CSV table of C-alpha atoms in Angstrom, one decimal:
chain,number,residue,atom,x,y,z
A,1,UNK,CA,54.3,158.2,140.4
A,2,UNK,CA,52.5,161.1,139.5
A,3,UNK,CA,50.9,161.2,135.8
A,4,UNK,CA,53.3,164.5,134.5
A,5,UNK,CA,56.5,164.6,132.6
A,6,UNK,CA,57.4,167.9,132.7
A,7,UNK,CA,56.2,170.7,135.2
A,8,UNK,CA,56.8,174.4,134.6
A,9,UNK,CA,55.6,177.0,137.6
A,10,UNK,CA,55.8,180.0,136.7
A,11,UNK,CA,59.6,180.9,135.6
A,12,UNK,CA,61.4,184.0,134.4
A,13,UNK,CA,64.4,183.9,132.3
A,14,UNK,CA,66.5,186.8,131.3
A,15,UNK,CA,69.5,188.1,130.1
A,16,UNK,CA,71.5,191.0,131.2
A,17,UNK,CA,72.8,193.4,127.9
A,18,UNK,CA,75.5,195.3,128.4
A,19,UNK,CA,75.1,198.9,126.9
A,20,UNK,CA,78.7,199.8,126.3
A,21,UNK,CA,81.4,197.6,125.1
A,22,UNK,CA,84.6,198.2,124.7
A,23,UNK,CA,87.9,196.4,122.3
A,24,UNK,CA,90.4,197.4,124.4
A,25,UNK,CA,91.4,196.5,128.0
A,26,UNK,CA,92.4,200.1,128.9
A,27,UNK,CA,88.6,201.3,127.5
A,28,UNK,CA,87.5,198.5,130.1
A,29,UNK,CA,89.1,199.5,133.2
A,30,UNK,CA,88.9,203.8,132.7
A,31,UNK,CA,84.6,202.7,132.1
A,32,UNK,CA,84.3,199.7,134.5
A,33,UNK,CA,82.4,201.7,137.0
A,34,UNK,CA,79.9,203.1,134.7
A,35,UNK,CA,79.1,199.8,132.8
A,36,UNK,CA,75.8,199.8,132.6
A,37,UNK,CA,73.4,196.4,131.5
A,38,UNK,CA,69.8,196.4,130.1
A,39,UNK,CA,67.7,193.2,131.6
A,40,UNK,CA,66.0,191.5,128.3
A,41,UNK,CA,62.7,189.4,130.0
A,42,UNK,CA,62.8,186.1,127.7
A,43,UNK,CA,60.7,184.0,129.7
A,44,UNK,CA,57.6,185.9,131.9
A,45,UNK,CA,55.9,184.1,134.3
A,46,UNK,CA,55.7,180.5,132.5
A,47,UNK,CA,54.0,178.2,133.2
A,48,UNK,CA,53.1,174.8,131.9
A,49,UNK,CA,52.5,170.9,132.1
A,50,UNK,CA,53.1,168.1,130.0
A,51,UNK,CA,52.0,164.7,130.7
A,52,UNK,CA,53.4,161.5,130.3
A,53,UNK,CA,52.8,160.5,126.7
A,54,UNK,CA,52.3,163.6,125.2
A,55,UNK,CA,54.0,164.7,121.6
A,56,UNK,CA,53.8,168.4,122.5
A,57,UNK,CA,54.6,171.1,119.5
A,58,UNK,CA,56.1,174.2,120.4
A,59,UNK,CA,55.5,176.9,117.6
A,60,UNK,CA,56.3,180.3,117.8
A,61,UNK,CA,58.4,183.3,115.9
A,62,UNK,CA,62.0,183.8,115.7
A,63,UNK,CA,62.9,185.5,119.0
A,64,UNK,CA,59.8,184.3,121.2
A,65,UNK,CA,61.7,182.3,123.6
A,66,UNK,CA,61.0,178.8,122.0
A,67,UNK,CA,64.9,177.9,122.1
A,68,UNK,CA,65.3,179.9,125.7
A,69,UNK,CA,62.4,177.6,127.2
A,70,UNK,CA,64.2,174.2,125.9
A,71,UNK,CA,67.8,175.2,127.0
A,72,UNK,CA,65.9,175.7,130.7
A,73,UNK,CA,64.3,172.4,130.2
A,74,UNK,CA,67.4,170.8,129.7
A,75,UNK,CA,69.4,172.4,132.3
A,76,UNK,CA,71.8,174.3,130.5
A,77,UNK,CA,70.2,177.4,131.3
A,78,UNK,CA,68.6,177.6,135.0
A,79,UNK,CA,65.0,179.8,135.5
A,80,UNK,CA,65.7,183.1,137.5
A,81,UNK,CA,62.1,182.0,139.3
A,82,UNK,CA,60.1,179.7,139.7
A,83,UNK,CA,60.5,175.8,139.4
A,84,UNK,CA,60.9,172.9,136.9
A,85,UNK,CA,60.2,169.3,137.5
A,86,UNK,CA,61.5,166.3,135.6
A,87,UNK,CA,59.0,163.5,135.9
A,88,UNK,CA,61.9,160.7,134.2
A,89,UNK,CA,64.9,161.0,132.4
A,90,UNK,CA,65.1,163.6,129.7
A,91,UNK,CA,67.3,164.1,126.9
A,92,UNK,CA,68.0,166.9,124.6
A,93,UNK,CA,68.3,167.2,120.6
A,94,UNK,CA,69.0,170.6,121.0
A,95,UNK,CA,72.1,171.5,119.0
A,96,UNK,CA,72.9,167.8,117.4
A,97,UNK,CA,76.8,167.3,117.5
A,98,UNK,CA,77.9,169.5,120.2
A,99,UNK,CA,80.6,167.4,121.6
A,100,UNK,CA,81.9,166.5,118.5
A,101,UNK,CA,85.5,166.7,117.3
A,102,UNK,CA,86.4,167.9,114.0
A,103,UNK,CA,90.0,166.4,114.0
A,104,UNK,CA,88.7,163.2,114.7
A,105,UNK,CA,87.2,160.5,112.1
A,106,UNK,CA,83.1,160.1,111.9
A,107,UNK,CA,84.2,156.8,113.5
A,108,UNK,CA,86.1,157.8,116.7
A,109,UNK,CA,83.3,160.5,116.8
A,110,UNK,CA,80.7,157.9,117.3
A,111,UNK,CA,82.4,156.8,120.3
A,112,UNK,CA,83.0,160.3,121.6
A,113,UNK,CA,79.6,161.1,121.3
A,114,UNK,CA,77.9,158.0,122.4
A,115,UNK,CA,80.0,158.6,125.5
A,116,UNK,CA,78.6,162.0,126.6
A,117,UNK,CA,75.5,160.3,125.9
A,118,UNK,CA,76.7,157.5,128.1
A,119,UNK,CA,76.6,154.3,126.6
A,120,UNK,CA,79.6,152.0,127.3
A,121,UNK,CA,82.5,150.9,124.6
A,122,UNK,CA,80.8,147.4,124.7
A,123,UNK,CA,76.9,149.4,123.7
A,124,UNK,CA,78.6,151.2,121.2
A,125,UNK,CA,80.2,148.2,119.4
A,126,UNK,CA,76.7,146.4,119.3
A,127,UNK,CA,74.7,149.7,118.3
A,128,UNK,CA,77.9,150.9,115.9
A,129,UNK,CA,76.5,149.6,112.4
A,130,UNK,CA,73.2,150.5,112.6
A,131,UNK,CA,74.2,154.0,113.1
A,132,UNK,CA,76.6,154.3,110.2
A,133,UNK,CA,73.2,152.5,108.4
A,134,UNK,CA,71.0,155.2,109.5
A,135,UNK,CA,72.9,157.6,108.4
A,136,UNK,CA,73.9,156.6,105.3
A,137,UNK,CA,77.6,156.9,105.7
A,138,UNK,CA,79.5,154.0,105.1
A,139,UNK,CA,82.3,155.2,102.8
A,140,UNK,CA,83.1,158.2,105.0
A,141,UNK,CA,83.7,156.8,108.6
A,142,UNK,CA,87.2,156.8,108.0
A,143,UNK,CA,87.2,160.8,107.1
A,144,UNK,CA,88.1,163.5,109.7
A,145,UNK,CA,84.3,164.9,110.3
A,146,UNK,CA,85.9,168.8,109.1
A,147,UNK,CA,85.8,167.0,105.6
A,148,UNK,CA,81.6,166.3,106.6
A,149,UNK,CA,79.1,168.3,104.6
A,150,UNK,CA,76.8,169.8,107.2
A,151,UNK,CA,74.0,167.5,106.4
A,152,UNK,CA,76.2,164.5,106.7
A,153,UNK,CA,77.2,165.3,110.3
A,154,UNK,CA,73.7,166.3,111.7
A,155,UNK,CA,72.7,162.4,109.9
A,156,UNK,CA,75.6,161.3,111.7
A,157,UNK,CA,74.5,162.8,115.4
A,158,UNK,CA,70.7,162.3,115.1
A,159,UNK,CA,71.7,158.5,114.1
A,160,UNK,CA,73.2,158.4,117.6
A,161,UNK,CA,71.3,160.6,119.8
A,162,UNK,CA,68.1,158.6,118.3
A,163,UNK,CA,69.8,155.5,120.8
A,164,UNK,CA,69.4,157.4,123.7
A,165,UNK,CA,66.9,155.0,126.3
A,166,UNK,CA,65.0,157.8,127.9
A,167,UNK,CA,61.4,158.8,128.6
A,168,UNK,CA,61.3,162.4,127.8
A,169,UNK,CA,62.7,163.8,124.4
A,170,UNK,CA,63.3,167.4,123.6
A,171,UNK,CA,63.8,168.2,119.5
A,172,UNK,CA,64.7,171.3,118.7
A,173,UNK,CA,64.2,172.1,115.0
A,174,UNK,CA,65.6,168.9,113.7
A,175,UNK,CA,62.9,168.8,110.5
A,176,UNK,CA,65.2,172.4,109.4
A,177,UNK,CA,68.4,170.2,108.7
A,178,UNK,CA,69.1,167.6,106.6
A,179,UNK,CA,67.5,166.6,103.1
A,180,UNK,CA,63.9,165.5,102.2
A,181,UNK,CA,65.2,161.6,102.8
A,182,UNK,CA,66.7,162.3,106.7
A,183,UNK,CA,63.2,164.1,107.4
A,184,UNK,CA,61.5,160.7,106.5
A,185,UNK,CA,63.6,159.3,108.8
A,186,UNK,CA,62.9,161.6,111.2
A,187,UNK,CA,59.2,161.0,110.8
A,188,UNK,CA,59.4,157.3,110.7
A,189,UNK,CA,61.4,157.6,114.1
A,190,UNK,CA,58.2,160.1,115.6
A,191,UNK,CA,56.3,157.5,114.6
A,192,UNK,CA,57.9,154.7,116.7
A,193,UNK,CA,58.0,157.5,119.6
A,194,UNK,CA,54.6,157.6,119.6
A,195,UNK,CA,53.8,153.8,119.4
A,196,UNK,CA,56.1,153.7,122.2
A,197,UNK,CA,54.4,156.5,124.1
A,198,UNK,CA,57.1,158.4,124.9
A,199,UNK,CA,56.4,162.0,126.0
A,200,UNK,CA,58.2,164.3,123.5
A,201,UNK,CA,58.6,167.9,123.1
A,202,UNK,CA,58.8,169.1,119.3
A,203,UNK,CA,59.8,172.5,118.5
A,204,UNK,CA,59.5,173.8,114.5
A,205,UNK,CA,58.4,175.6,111.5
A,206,UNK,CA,56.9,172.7,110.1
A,207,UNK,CA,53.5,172.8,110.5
A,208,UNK,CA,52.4,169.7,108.8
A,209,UNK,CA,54.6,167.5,111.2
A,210,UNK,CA,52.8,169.1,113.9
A,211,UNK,CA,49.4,168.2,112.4
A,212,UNK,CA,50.5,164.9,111.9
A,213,UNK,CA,52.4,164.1,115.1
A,214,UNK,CA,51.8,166.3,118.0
A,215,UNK,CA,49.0,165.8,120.1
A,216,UNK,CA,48.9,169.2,121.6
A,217,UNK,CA,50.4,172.5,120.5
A,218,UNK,CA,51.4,175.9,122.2
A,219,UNK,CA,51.8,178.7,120.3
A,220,UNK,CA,54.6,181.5,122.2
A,221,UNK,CA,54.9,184.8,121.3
A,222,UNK,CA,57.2,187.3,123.7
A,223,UNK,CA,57.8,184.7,125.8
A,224,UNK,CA,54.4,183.7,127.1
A,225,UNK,CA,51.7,181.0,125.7
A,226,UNK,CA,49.2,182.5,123.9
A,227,UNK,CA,47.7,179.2,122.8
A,228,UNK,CA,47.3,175.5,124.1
A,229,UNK,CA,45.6,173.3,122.5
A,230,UNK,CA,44.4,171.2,119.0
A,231,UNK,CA,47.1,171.7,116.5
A,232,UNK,CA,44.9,173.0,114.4
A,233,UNK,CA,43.8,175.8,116.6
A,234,UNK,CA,47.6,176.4,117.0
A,235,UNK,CA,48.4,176.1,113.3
A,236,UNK,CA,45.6,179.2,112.6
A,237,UNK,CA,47.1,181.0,116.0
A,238,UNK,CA,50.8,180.8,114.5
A,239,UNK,CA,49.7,181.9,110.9
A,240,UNK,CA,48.2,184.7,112.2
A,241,UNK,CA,51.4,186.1,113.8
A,242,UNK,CA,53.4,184.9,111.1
A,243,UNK,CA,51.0,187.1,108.9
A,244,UNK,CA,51.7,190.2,111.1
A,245,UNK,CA,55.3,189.7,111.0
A,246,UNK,CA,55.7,189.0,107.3
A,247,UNK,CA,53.5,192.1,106.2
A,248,UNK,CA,56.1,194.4,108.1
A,249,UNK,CA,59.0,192.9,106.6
A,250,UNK,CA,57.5,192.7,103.1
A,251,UNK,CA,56.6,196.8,103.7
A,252,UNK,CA,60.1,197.4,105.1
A,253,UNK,CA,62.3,195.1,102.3
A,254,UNK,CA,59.9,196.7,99.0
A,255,UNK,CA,60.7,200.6,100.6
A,256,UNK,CA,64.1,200.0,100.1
A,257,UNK,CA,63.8,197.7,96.9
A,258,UNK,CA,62.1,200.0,94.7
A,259,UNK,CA,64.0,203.2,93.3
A,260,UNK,CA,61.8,205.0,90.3
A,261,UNK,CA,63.4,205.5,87.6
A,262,UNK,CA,62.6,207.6,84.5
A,263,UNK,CA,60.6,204.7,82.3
A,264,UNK,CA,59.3,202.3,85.7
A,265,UNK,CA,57.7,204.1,88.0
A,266,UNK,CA,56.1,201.5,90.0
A,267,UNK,CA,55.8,197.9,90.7
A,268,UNK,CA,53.5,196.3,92.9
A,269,UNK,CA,50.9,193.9,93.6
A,270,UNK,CA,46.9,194.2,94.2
A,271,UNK,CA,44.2,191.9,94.9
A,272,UNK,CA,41.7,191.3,91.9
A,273,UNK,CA,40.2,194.3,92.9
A,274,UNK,CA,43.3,196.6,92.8
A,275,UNK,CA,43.5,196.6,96.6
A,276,UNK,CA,47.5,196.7,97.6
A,277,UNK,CA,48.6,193.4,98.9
A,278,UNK,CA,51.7,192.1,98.9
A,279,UNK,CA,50.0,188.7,101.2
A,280,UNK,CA,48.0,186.2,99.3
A,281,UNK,CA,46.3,183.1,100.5
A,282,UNK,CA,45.3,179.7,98.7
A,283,UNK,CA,43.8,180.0,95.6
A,284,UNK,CA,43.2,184.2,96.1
A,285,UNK,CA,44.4,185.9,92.6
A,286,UNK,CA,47.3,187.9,92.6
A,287,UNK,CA,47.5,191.5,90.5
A,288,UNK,CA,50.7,192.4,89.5
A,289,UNK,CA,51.1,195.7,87.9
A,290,UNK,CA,53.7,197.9,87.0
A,291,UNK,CA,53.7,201.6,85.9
A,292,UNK,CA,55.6,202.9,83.2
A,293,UNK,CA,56.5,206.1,81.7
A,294,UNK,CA,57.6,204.9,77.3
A,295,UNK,CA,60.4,207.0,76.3
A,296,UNK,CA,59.8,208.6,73.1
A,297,UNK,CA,63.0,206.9,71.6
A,298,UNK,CA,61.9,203.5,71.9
A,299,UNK,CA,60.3,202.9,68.2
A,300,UNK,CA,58.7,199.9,69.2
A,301,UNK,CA,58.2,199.4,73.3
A,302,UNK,CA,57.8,196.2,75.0
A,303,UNK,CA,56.9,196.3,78.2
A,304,UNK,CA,57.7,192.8,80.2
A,305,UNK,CA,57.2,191.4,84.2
A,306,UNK,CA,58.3,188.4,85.2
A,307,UNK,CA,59.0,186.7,88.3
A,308,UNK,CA,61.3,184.5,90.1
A,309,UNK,CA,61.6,182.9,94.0
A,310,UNK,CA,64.6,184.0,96.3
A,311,UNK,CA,67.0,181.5,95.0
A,312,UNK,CA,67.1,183.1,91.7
A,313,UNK,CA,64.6,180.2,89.9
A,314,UNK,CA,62.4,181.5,87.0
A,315,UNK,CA,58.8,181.4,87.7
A,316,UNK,CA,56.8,183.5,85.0
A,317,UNK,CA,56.7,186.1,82.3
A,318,UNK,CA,54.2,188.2,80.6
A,319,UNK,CA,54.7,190.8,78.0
A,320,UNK,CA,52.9,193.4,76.3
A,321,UNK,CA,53.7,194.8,72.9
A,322,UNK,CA,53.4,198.1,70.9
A,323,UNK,CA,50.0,197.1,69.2
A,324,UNK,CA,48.5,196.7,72.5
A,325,UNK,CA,49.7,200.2,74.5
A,326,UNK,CA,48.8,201.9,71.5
A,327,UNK,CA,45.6,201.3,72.4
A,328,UNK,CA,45.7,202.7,75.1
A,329,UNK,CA,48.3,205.9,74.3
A,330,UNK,CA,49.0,207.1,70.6
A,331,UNK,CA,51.8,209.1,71.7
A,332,UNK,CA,52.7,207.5,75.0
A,333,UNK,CA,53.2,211.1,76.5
A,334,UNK,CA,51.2,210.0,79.8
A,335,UNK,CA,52.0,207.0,81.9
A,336,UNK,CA,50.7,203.6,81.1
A,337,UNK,CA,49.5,201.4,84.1
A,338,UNK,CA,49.5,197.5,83.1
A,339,UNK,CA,48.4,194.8,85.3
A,340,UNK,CA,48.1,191.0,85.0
A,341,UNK,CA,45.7,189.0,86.9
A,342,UNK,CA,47.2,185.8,88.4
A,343,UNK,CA,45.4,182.6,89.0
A,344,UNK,CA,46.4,181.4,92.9
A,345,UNK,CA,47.9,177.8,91.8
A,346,UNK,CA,51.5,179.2,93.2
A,347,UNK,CA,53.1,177.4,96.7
A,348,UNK,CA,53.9,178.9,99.7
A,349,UNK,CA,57.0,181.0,99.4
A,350,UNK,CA,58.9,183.9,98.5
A,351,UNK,CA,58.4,185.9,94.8
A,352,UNK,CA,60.1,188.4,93.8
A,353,UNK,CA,59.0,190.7,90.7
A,354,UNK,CA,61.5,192.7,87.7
A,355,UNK,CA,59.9,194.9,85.2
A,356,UNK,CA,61.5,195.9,82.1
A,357,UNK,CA,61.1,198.2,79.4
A,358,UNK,CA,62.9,197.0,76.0
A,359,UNK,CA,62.6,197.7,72.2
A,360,UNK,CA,61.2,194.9,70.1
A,361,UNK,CA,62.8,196.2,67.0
A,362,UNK,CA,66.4,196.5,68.4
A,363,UNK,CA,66.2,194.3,70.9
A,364,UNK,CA,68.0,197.0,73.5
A,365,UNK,CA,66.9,196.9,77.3
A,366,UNK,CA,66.3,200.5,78.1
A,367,UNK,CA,65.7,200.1,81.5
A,368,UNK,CA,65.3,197.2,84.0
A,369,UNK,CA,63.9,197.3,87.6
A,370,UNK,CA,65.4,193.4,89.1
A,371,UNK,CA,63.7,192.0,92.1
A,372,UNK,CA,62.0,195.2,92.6
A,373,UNK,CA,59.2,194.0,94.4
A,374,UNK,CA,58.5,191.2,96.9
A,375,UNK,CA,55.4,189.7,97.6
A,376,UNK,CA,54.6,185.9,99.6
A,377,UNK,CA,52.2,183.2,99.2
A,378,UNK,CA,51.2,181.5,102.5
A,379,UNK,CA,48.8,179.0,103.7
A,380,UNK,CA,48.8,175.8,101.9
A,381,UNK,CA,49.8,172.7,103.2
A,382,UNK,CA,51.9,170.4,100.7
A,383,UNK,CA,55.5,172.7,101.0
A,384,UNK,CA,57.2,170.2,98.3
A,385,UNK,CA,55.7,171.4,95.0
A,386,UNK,CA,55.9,173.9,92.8
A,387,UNK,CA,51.8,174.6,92.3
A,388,UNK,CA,48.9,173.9,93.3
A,389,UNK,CA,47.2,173.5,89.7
A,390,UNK,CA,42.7,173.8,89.5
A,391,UNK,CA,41.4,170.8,88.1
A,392,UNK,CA,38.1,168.5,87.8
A,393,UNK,CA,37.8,164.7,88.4
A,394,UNK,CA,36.2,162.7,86.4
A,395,UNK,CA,35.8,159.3,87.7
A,396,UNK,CA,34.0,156.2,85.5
A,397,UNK,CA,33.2,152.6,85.6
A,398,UNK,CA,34.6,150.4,82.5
């Protein structure tokens, strides 16, 4: 037998777009004729092996034919050239559930699905509590599966899928669903894979299971590899395009957030040297500043920023008071700039920045600017806390 799994000679997959479409059937038949399509290249000239063994990560942006290349794999797409070989049998976690019947119990649903997967009534009986166990589901095998959270019925297919016996495994972003528990479960279960020394092929986001399980990673980008090799060559690779990506998003998104007003003229965020960036890595400080104009009916101004993630969580605030701007302005006929400098402690994710101005004696908002401005901490590598506060060991004996 030869040593590969899976063998990849150079394929192309595409889709044809149609350029017109039309709701109604007469709009079809009066345009049929000049229909016209636009070929979109997914897949260009691919190429690639994995051997028997092998926990290969696939990483790449939305869009880069990461999903395209595992449908192929698994036959439900087929390569407009080239070739594919299967070294064994291969089964796909691609969309966990499809088959599934919603008018049917969880119960009668394991049996569907273990079906398609095809494992015999008699398998099913002698496999059936362990998968309810798995998946933590006891009191609701008796429930139509419609009445399923989403979580609960991908727990419920990954419980069975996971009994597949096959040599080749292809996940497709199975660490994005579920809760924190099902993606120890999921890890536990890599880690039997791998003691096992089955070949699989891993595609996600999660760059720490990467680093921990795969042995090899690719990085794709427009539907070619652009990296193979240690994860953590990949891991620096896929940050990189991530970078590019995000920094045209956060430039697009803060265009159309922002609208000056007459007392906040700006909002952004600088480096410590007053350098725009709206990108920050680990432990880099973060300047945020905001320009305002202090109308002259405000008796005593307040000027406040704080910040909060996507999900509408408060993060920060800082404020600044009359006794302090009149340092700077007696009159406040000229626009004041303020700026605080931010130690680096914060997590990877998403913040987004609201400046008010507000009077301390009457405690009236004059004017608010919410979300304004949207800026992104990238880089570290422990995604389940909050910060990532400085400190100093001390360690002594007795």
């Amino acid at each position: 037998m030869e040593d590969f799994a899976i063998k990849i000679d150079s394929i192309n997959k595409g889709f044809k777009l149609p350029n017109e479409r039309h709701t109604t059937l007469k709009g079809a038949i009066i345009n049929f004729r000049k229909r016209g399509y636009e070929l979109q290249e997914v897949l260009t000239d691919f190429s690639l092996t994995v051997e028997k063994g092998e926990f290969l990560g696939i990483l790449g942006r939305n869009g880069s034919g990461k999903s395209t290349l595992l449908k192929t794999l698994s036959g439900i797409y087929y390569p407009d050239k080239g070739n594919i070989h299967i070294n064994g049998k291969l089964t796909p976690f691609i969309e966990l559930g499809v088959g599934f019947n919603p008018e049917l119990s969880g119960k009668d649903n394991v049996y569907l699905n273990g079906a398609l997967l095809g494992f015999s009534r008699k398998e099913i009986d002698a496999i059936y509590e362990d998968i309810v166990s798995f998946a933590e589901l006891e009191r609701f095998m008796d429930q139509k599966l419609k009445n399923y959270s989403s979580g609960m019925q991908v727990r419920l297919a990954f419980s069975i899928a996971i009994r597949a016996d096959t040599d080749i495994l292809v996940l497709d972003e199975v660490l994005a669903v579920g809760d924190e528990a099902f993606q120890r479960k999921c890890y536990d279960y890599f880690n039997k894979l791998k003691l096992e020394g089955k070949t699989v092929v891993l595609v996600t986001h999660d760059m720490s299971a990467v680093k921990r399980f795969c042995t090899r990673a690719i990085v794709i980008n427009k539907g070619r590899i652009i990296f193979s090799g240690d994860t953590e060559g990949a891991a620096k690779v896929y940050r990189e395009l991530n970078l590019d990506g995000t920094k045209r998003t956060l430039l697009e998104n803060n265009k159309k957030r922002f609208k000056k007003t007459q007392a906040i003229l700006s909002v952004k965020t600088t480096d410590e040297d007053f350098k725009d960036r709206s990108i920050f890595e680990p432990k880099e400080k973060i300047r945020i500043s905001t320009t305002v104009q202090i109308p002259q009916s405000i008796s005593s101004p307040v000027v406040q920023l704080w910040f909060n993630n996507p999900g509408g969580t408060a993060i920060s605030s800082m404020k600044v008071y009359k006794k302090e701007l009149l340092k700077v302005s007696k009159d406040f006929k000229k626009p004041i700039t303020i700026s605080w400098l931010l130690e680096g402690i914060f997590n990877d994710g998403q913040y987004l920045i609201t400046s008010e101005v507000s009077d301390e004696e009457t405690g009236d908002v004059y004017e608010v600017q919410k979300e304004a401005y949207e800026f992104e901490v990238i880089g570290w590598e422990s995604p389940y806390v909050l910060v990532h506060v400085p400190k100093k060991v001390d360690i002594r004996e007795g």
